[in-house]
Short mmCIF file of C-alpha atoms in Angstrom, two decimals:
data_model
loop_
_atom_site.label_atom_id
_atom_site.label_comp_id
_atom_site.label_asym_id
_atom_site.label_seq_id
_atom_site.Cartn_x
_atom_site.Cartn_y
_atom_site.Cartn_z
CA MET U 1 20.03 32.37 32.22
CA ASP U 2 19.82 33.03 28.48
CA VAL U 3 23.24 34.32 27.36
CA PHE U 4 21.58 36.17 24.47
CA GLU U 5 18.91 38.00 26.44
CA ASP U 6 20.92 41.23 26.79
CA LEU U 7 21.75 41.55 23.07
CA PRO U 8 20.31 44.65 21.38
CA GLU U 9 17.41 44.09 19.01
CA ASP U 10 19.17 45.77 16.08
CA LEU U 11 22.50 44.01 15.62
CA GLU U 12 23.51 46.47 12.91
CA ASP U 13 24.18 49.00 15.70
CA VAL U 14 26.79 46.77 17.31
CA GLU U 15 30.42 47.78 16.67
CA VAL U 16 32.90 44.92 16.58
CA ILE U 17 36.30 45.92 18.02
CA TYR U 18 39.36 43.78 17.33
CA LEU U 19 42.50 43.84 19.42
CA ASP U 20 45.73 44.43 17.59
CA GLY U 21 46.45 41.49 15.26
CA GLU U 22 43.38 39.54 16.35
CA ASP U 23 41.59 39.77 12.97
CA GLU U 24 44.62 38.28 11.22
CA ASP U 25 44.27 35.03 13.18
CA ILE U 26 40.71 34.34 12.06
CA ASP U 27 40.51 31.52 9.52
CA ASP U 28 38.57 32.35 6.33
CA ASP U 29 36.94 28.91 6.56
CA TYR U 30 35.19 30.03 9.71
CA PHE U 31 32.76 32.07 7.67
CA VAL U 32 30.04 30.46 5.50
CA SER U 33 28.84 32.33 2.43
CA ASP U 34 25.18 32.60 1.51
CA SER U 35 25.77 30.26 -1.43
CA GLN U 36 26.96 27.41 0.80
CA GLU U 37 24.29 24.89 1.79
CA PRO U 38 24.27 23.80 5.44
CA GLU U 39 24.74 20.09 6.02
CA GLN U 40 21.49 18.13 6.05
CA ILE U 41 20.93 16.70 9.49
CA GLU U 42 18.93 13.49 9.22
CA ALA U 43 16.46 13.02 12.02
CA GLU U 44 16.98 9.84 13.99
CA VAL U 45 14.32 7.22 13.25
CA ILE U 46 13.54 4.92 16.16
CA ASP U 47 12.98 1.42 14.81
CA VAL U 48 10.26 -0.35 16.80
CA SER U 49 9.94 -3.28 14.39
CA LYS U 50 10.57 -6.85 15.54
CA LEU U 51 12.34 -7.94 12.34
CA THR U 52 13.85 -6.23 9.30
CA PHE U 53 14.43 -7.97 5.97
CA HIS U 54 17.26 -6.29 4.01
CA LYS U 55 17.77 -8.67 1.10
CA HIS U 56 16.21 -6.57 -1.69
CA GLY U 57 18.34 -3.44 -1.28
CA LYS U 58 15.96 -1.47 -3.53
CA SER U 59 12.30 -0.50 -3.25
CA VAL U 60 10.10 -3.36 -2.03
CA PHE U 61 6.74 -3.07 -3.77
CA GLY U 62 4.65 -5.93 -2.43
CA SER U 63 4.25 -8.50 0.32
CA ASP U 64 2.04 -11.32 1.50
CA VAL U 65 1.87 -13.65 4.50
CA SER U 66 1.04 -17.36 4.31
CA LYS U 67 -2.18 -18.52 5.93
CA ASN U 68 -0.20 -20.47 8.55
CA GLN U 69 1.70 -17.21 9.32
CA GLN U 70 5.09 -18.91 8.99
CA LEU U 71 6.15 -17.48 5.62
CA VAL U 72 6.44 -14.06 4.01
CA VAL U 73 6.95 -13.30 0.33
CA THR U 74 8.22 -9.93 -0.90
CA GLY U 75 8.92 -8.55 -4.37
CA GLY U 76 11.02 -5.58 -5.34
CA GLU U 77 12.77 -3.28 -7.77
CA ASP U 78 15.73 -5.66 -7.81
CA ASP U 79 13.69 -7.97 -10.13
CA MET U 80 13.54 -10.55 -7.34
CA ALA U 81 11.04 -12.12 -4.99
CA TYR U 82 12.00 -13.92 -1.80
CA VAL U 83 10.10 -16.37 0.37
CA TRP U 84 11.39 -16.04 3.92
CA ASP U 85 10.71 -17.20 7.46
CA SER U 86 8.52 -14.76 9.41
CA ALA U 87 10.26 -15.60 12.71
CA SER U 88 13.90 -15.40 11.67
CA GLY U 89 13.99 -13.61 8.32
CA GLU U 90 15.90 -16.53 6.81
CA VAL U 91 15.43 -16.86 3.04
CA LEU U 92 13.84 -20.22 2.20
CA PHE U 93 14.08 -19.80 -1.55
CA GLU U 94 14.55 -17.15 -4.23
CA CYS U 95 12.05 -16.59 -7.03
CA THR U 96 14.41 -15.85 -9.92
CA GLY U 97 13.87 -15.28 -13.64
CA HIS U 98 12.16 -11.89 -13.58
CA LYS U 99 13.53 -9.15 -15.84
CA ASP U 100 11.61 -6.23 -14.36
CA SER U 101 10.45 -5.02 -10.96
CA VAL U 102 8.40 -7.64 -9.11
CA VAL U 103 5.29 -5.71 -8.11
CA GLU U 104 2.80 -8.47 -7.27
CA VAL U 105 3.26 -11.45 -4.92
CA GLY U 106 0.81 -13.71 -3.12
CA PHE U 107 0.12 -17.06 -1.50
CA ASN U 108 -2.87 -19.08 -2.69
CA HIS U 109 -5.72 -20.10 -0.39
CA ASP U 110 -4.06 -23.23 1.06
CA ASP U 111 -0.36 -22.25 0.94
CA THR U 112 0.52 -24.76 -1.79
CA TYR U 113 1.58 -22.07 -4.29
CA VAL U 114 3.05 -18.59 -4.31
CA VAL U 115 2.78 -16.31 -7.34
CA THR U 116 5.19 -13.57 -8.42
CA GLY U 117 4.54 -11.06 -11.20
CA ASP U 118 6.66 -8.29 -12.70
CA MET U 119 5.78 -5.06 -14.49
CA ALA U 120 6.69 -6.50 -17.89
CA GLY U 121 4.04 -9.20 -17.58
CA LEU U 122 6.04 -12.29 -16.57
CA ILE U 123 3.98 -14.30 -14.07
CA GLN U 124 5.49 -17.27 -12.26
CA VAL U 125 3.89 -19.77 -9.88
CA TRP U 126 6.07 -21.67 -7.43
CA SER U 127 5.39 -24.83 -5.44
CA LEU U 128 6.03 -24.15 -1.77
CA SER U 129 6.58 -27.81 -0.87
CA GLU U 130 9.01 -28.45 -3.73
CA ARG U 131 10.40 -24.88 -3.80
CA LYS U 132 10.46 -24.82 -7.58
CA LEU U 133 8.75 -23.17 -10.55
CA VAL U 134 5.66 -25.08 -11.72
CA TRP U 135 3.92 -22.62 -14.08
CA CYS U 136 4.66 -19.39 -15.91
CA TYR U 137 3.12 -17.05 -18.45
CA GLU U 138 4.53 -14.00 -20.23
CA GLY U 139 2.08 -11.50 -21.66
CA ASP U 140 1.03 -7.85 -21.59
CA ASP U 141 2.36 -5.26 -19.16
CA MET U 142 0.63 -6.06 -15.88
CA GLU U 143 -1.50 -3.75 -13.72
CA TRP U 144 -2.61 -6.18 -10.99
CA LEU U 145 -2.54 -9.86 -10.09
CA MET U 146 -4.49 -11.80 -7.46
CA TRP U 147 -5.61 -15.26 -6.39
CA HIS U 148 -9.22 -16.36 -6.05
CA PRO U 149 -9.96 -16.50 -2.29
CA VAL U 150 -10.81 -20.24 -2.21
CA LEU U 151 -9.70 -21.69 -5.59
CA ASN U 152 -6.40 -22.12 -7.43
CA VAL U 153 -7.43 -19.48 -9.95
CA LEU U 154 -5.37 -16.43 -10.91
CA TYR U 155 -6.73 -13.13 -12.21
CA CYS U 156 -4.49 -10.65 -14.03
CA GLY U 157 -5.40 -7.18 -15.30
CA CYS U 158 -3.22 -5.58 -17.98
CA GLN U 159 -2.44 -2.17 -19.44
CA SER U 160 -4.08 -3.35 -22.65
CA GLY U 161 -7.40 -3.64 -20.82
CA PHE U 162 -7.57 -7.43 -21.14
CA ILE U 163 -8.18 -9.60 -18.07
CA TYR U 164 -6.64 -13.08 -18.01
CA ILE U 165 -7.97 -15.92 -15.85
CA TRP U 166 -6.07 -19.19 -15.30
CA HIS U 167 -6.71 -22.40 -13.43
CA ILE U 168 -3.34 -23.27 -11.89
CA PRO U 169 -1.38 -25.28 -12.90
CA SER U 170 -3.44 -25.96 -16.07
CA GLU U 171 -3.54 -23.89 -19.25
CA LEU U 172 -5.25 -20.54 -19.83
CA SER U 173 -8.90 -20.66 -18.85
CA LYS U 174 -10.46 -17.42 -20.08
CA ILE U 175 -9.86 -13.88 -21.36
CA LEU U 176 -12.25 -11.03 -20.60
CA PRO U 177 -12.07 -8.59 -23.53
CA ALA U 178 -10.83 -5.03 -23.34
CA PRO U 179 -13.81 -2.66 -23.71
CA SER U 180 -11.56 0.15 -24.95
CA ASN U 181 -7.89 0.91 -25.37
CA VAL U 182 -7.31 1.77 -21.69
CA ALA U 183 -5.70 -0.07 -18.76
CA VAL U 184 -7.76 -2.11 -16.33
CA THR U 185 -6.24 -0.66 -13.18
CA CYS U 186 -7.82 -2.78 -10.42
CA GLY U 187 -10.06 -5.76 -9.82
CA LYS U 188 -11.96 -7.47 -7.02
CA VAL U 189 -13.62 -10.90 -6.93
CA MET U 190 -17.21 -10.63 -5.75
CA PRO U 191 -18.27 -12.64 -2.68
CA ASN U 192 -20.36 -14.93 -4.93
CA SER U 193 -17.10 -15.93 -6.74
CA LYS U 194 -18.94 -15.69 -10.09
CA GLN U 195 -18.39 -12.02 -10.83
CA LEU U 196 -15.43 -9.67 -11.08
CA LEU U 197 -15.57 -5.93 -10.37
CA CYS U 198 -12.99 -3.95 -12.35
CA GLY U 199 -11.91 -0.31 -12.60
CA TYR U 200 -10.41 1.29 -15.69
CA ALA U 201 -8.09 4.22 -16.33
CA ASP U 202 -10.84 6.16 -18.13
CA GLY U 203 -13.10 6.05 -15.05
CA GLU U 204 -15.37 3.20 -16.04
CA ILE U 205 -16.27 0.56 -13.45
CA ARG U 206 -17.54 -2.72 -14.89
CA LEU U 207 -19.09 -5.76 -13.25
CA TRP U 208 -18.19 -8.88 -15.26
CA ASP U 209 -20.00 -12.19 -15.28
CA ILE U 210 -17.05 -14.57 -15.42
CA THR U 211 -19.04 -17.56 -16.68
CA THR U 212 -20.46 -15.80 -19.73
CA SER U 213 -17.64 -13.23 -20.21
CA SER U 214 -20.29 -10.53 -20.38
CA VAL U 215 -20.69 -7.16 -18.68
CA VAL U 216 -23.55 -6.91 -16.16
CA TRP U 217 -23.42 -3.12 -15.85
CA VAL U 218 -21.11 -0.11 -16.32
CA ASN U 219 -20.72 2.90 -14.02
CA ARG U 220 -19.23 6.05 -15.59
CA ASP U 221 -19.38 8.46 -12.62
CA SER U 222 -15.59 8.61 -12.09
CA SER U 223 -12.87 10.34 -14.12
CA SER U 224 -10.36 7.61 -13.23
CA VAL U 225 -10.18 4.56 -10.99
CA ASN U 226 -7.06 3.57 -9.05
CA SER U 227 -8.53 1.20 -6.48
CA LEU U 228 -11.77 -0.47 -5.39
CA ASP U 229 -13.13 -2.04 -2.24
CA ILE U 230 -16.25 -4.18 -1.79
CA SER U 231 -18.36 -4.60 1.33
CA ASN U 232 -18.35 -8.08 2.86
CA ASP U 233 -21.98 -8.70 1.88
CA GLY U 234 -21.35 -7.71 -1.74
CA ALA U 235 -23.91 -4.90 -1.59
CA LEU U 236 -21.67 -1.86 -2.11
CA ALA U 237 -18.36 -0.81 -3.62
CA ILE U 238 -16.29 2.36 -3.29
CA ALA U 239 -13.80 3.69 -5.83
CA ALA U 240 -10.78 5.92 -5.40
CA PRO U 241 -9.97 8.69 -6.15
CA SER U 242 -13.58 9.68 -6.92
CA ALA U 243 -15.02 8.35 -3.59
CA VAL U 244 -18.05 7.13 -5.53
CA VAL U 245 -20.14 4.59 -3.55
CA ILE U 246 -21.90 2.17 -5.90
CA LYS U 247 -24.81 -0.20 -5.41
CA LEU U 248 -23.58 -3.49 -6.83
CA THR U 249 -26.98 -4.88 -7.85
CA ASP U 250 -27.42 -2.29 -10.61
CA GLY U 251 -24.23 -0.19 -10.71
CA LYS U 252 -25.98 3.03 -9.64
CA THR U 253 -24.07 5.63 -7.66
CA VAL U 254 -25.40 6.05 -4.12
CA ARG U 255 -23.30 9.09 -3.18
CA LYS U 256 -19.72 10.32 -2.77
CA ALA U 257 -17.86 9.91 0.52
CA LEU U 258 -16.16 13.31 0.42
CA SER U 259 -15.86 15.88 3.20
CA GLU U 260 -16.73 19.51 2.49
CA GLY U 261 -14.41 21.20 0.01
CA LYS U 262 -12.64 17.98 -0.98
CA THR U 263 -12.66 16.58 -4.50
CA GLU U 264 -10.92 13.23 -4.20
CA ILE U 265 -9.41 10.57 -1.94
CA GLU U 266 -6.40 8.30 -2.28
CA VAL U 267 -7.75 5.09 -0.74
CA ALA U 268 -10.92 3.67 0.85
CA MET U 269 -12.05 0.54 2.69
CA PHE U 270 -15.21 -0.93 4.21
CA ASP U 271 -15.49 -2.15 7.77
CA ASN U 272 -18.77 -4.04 7.81
CA GLN U 273 -18.34 -5.15 11.40
CA LEU U 274 -18.44 -1.53 12.55
CA GLY U 275 -20.72 -0.37 9.72
CA VAL U 276 -18.39 2.30 8.33
CA ILE U 277 -16.34 3.37 5.33
CA VAL U 278 -12.84 4.70 6.01
CA THR U 279 -11.17 7.02 3.49
CA GLY U 280 -7.67 8.48 3.37
CA SER U 281 -6.29 11.36 1.30
CA LEU U 282 -2.98 12.85 0.26
CA THR U 283 -3.83 15.90 2.37
CA GLY U 284 -3.40 13.71 5.46
CA ARG U 285 -7.10 13.40 6.27
CA LEU U 286 -8.55 10.14 7.57
CA CYS U 287 -12.37 10.12 7.49
CA VAL U 288 -14.82 7.62 9.01
CA TRP U 289 -18.29 7.54 7.41
CA GLN U 290 -21.38 5.83 8.82
CA LEU U 291 -22.85 3.33 6.36
CA GLY U 292 -26.48 4.01 5.51
CA THR U 293 -26.61 7.65 6.57
CA TYR U 294 -23.11 8.47 5.27
CA ALA U 295 -22.68 10.90 8.13
CA LEU U 296 -19.08 11.87 8.86
CA ARG U 297 -18.34 10.33 12.27
CA HIS U 298 -14.68 11.28 12.58
CA GLU U 299 -12.15 13.33 10.66
CA ILE U 300 -8.57 12.75 11.84
CA ASP U 301 -5.61 14.82 10.68
CA ILE U 302 -2.64 12.47 10.19
CA GLU U 303 -0.65 15.48 8.86
CA VAL U 304 1.14 13.33 6.26
CA PRO U 305 -0.24 11.88 2.99
CA VAL U 306 -2.27 8.68 3.50
CA THR U 307 -1.77 6.02 0.80
CA LEU U 308 -2.79 2.67 2.34
CA LEU U 309 -5.54 1.37 4.64
CA ARG U 310 -5.81 -2.11 6.17
CA ARG U 311 -8.13 -3.65 8.74
CA GLY U 312 -6.40 -4.04 12.10
CA PRO U 313 -7.28 -5.81 15.35
CA GLU U 314 -10.64 -5.12 16.98
CA ASP U 315 -11.69 -1.51 16.19
CA GLN U 316 -8.44 -0.42 14.55
CA VAL U 317 -7.48 0.60 11.04
CA ILE U 318 -3.84 0.47 9.91
CA VAL U 319 -2.68 3.52 7.97
CA GLY U 320 0.31 3.70 5.59
CA THR U 321 1.88 7.06 4.74
CA THR U 322 4.49 8.65 2.49
CA GLU U 323 6.65 9.56 5.50
CA GLY U 324 7.66 5.99 6.40
CA VAL U 325 5.37 5.79 9.42
CA ILE U 326 2.49 3.34 9.90
CA TYR U 327 -0.28 4.48 12.22
CA THR U 328 -3.07 2.59 13.93
CA CYS U 329 -6.28 4.47 14.58
CA ASN U 330 -9.35 3.59 16.61
CA ILE U 331 -12.31 3.74 14.23
CA LYS U 332 -14.88 4.13 17.01
CA THR U 333 -13.23 7.06 18.78
CA GLY U 334 -11.14 8.56 15.99
CA ALA U 335 -8.04 8.53 18.20
CA LEU U 336 -4.57 7.64 16.93
CA TYR U 337 -3.21 4.71 18.90
CA GLN U 338 0.21 3.60 17.63
CA ALA U 339 2.96 5.09 15.47
CA LEU U 340 5.08 2.28 14.03
CA THR U 341 8.41 3.78 13.07
CA GLY U 342 11.53 2.31 11.49
CA HIS U 343 11.13 2.88 7.76
CA ARG U 344 12.85 5.86 6.15
CA ALA U 345 10.74 6.28 3.00
CA ASP U 346 7.23 5.79 1.57
CA ILE U 347 5.26 2.76 2.74
CA LEU U 348 4.43 0.70 -0.36
CA SER U 349 2.50 -2.25 1.09
CA ILE U 350 0.94 -3.45 4.33
CA THR U 351 -0.09 -7.07 4.95
CA THR U 352 -1.69 -8.25 8.17
CA PHE U 353 -1.09 -11.68 9.67
CA GLN U 354 -4.15 -13.93 10.06
CA ASP U 355 -4.32 -13.30 13.82
CA ARG U 356 -4.05 -9.51 13.22
CA LYS U 357 -1.37 -9.26 15.88
CA ARG U 358 1.42 -8.41 13.42
CA VAL U 359 1.91 -6.68 10.07
CA VAL U 360 4.48 -6.89 7.31
CA THR U 361 5.29 -3.54 5.73
CA THR U 362 7.46 -2.71 2.72
CA SER U 363 9.01 0.56 1.72
CA ASP U 364 10.94 2.60 -0.82
CA ASP U 365 13.85 2.35 1.63
CA GLY U 366 14.62 -1.19 0.40
CA THR U 367 13.41 -3.07 3.46
CA ALA U 368 10.49 -5.12 4.71
CA LYS U 369 9.65 -5.04 8.40
CA ILE U 370 7.45 -6.94 10.82
CA PHE U 371 5.72 -4.92 13.52
CA GLU U 372 3.64 -6.10 16.44
CA LEU U 373 0.23 -4.47 16.90
CA GLU U 374 -0.96 -3.51 20.35
CA LYS U 375 -4.54 -3.91 21.47
CA PRO U 376 -6.24 -0.83 22.93
#
């Protein structure tokens, strides 16, 4: 029985009667004034991860997994990067020397090198077999850093707009000029390995011919560009936040992958195997678009801002959010499948293992975690 069910609706009509002397025994601390804030009760977070790496202690911005799946590298706000064992979490060696947040880390194509880069522009390459520094460069404030998929070549985009290309561990190979005084915010190597697709803070998207250091075409249909993705066949690209889909042969805009009433997205990715584009937004919407017709196949409400998308096992996409939860969603059906909990702040990076059975995630909560992915 509800003990409150017989209370009158208007409590102002209730007269409180004290027995003699009873009101004198009531402690003033019993009452809470309107100006006093109630204690914040933190909701319990169930940690379903298989391993947690605590070494950074501050925000962990980036991660990567070696091709043999045995090693993980993470970089963080503590100006450090660590290479650690994916099974035990044991630190194998520390990548020291950085003087700013380490925001970019990555293994090369054959796991001989690992690169670490900080916001100030210090880039260091480490030998995994010798566990020592073998190459470094200090330049402009960095926007992004990545390895060539099959060569020991590094690409670095800077706030100055310049793009640096190095053959590791030799000297500087090439500089692609800055077209204007704006940052080059993202870059992707084309499947032909001879061209580089880059987005700029002013909304320009440029396709560079690396051999000749010349621009093939320019697309100006975006107000800004934060990220790019390219289809596996090199036919199309999509930019965020504009959701502009571009034909890569001539740089012409095909259309925008936006649902009705929406003006921008946060992130996008191709899934050529399923023939779709997946987009995520800060409004919590996950959309699946059919390639070719660009019909909206599914619109899923995650209910929290979506910031990251990664290809998962089989028909799944892995979704990172600002609430510390990673979701897996079935692209074919539009159904949410898993909620991977354990983090307590924004998810900053997601890296899948080669077998797509596990992921490494990093967060503003100062940890990196390894989760196992379930198959539908």
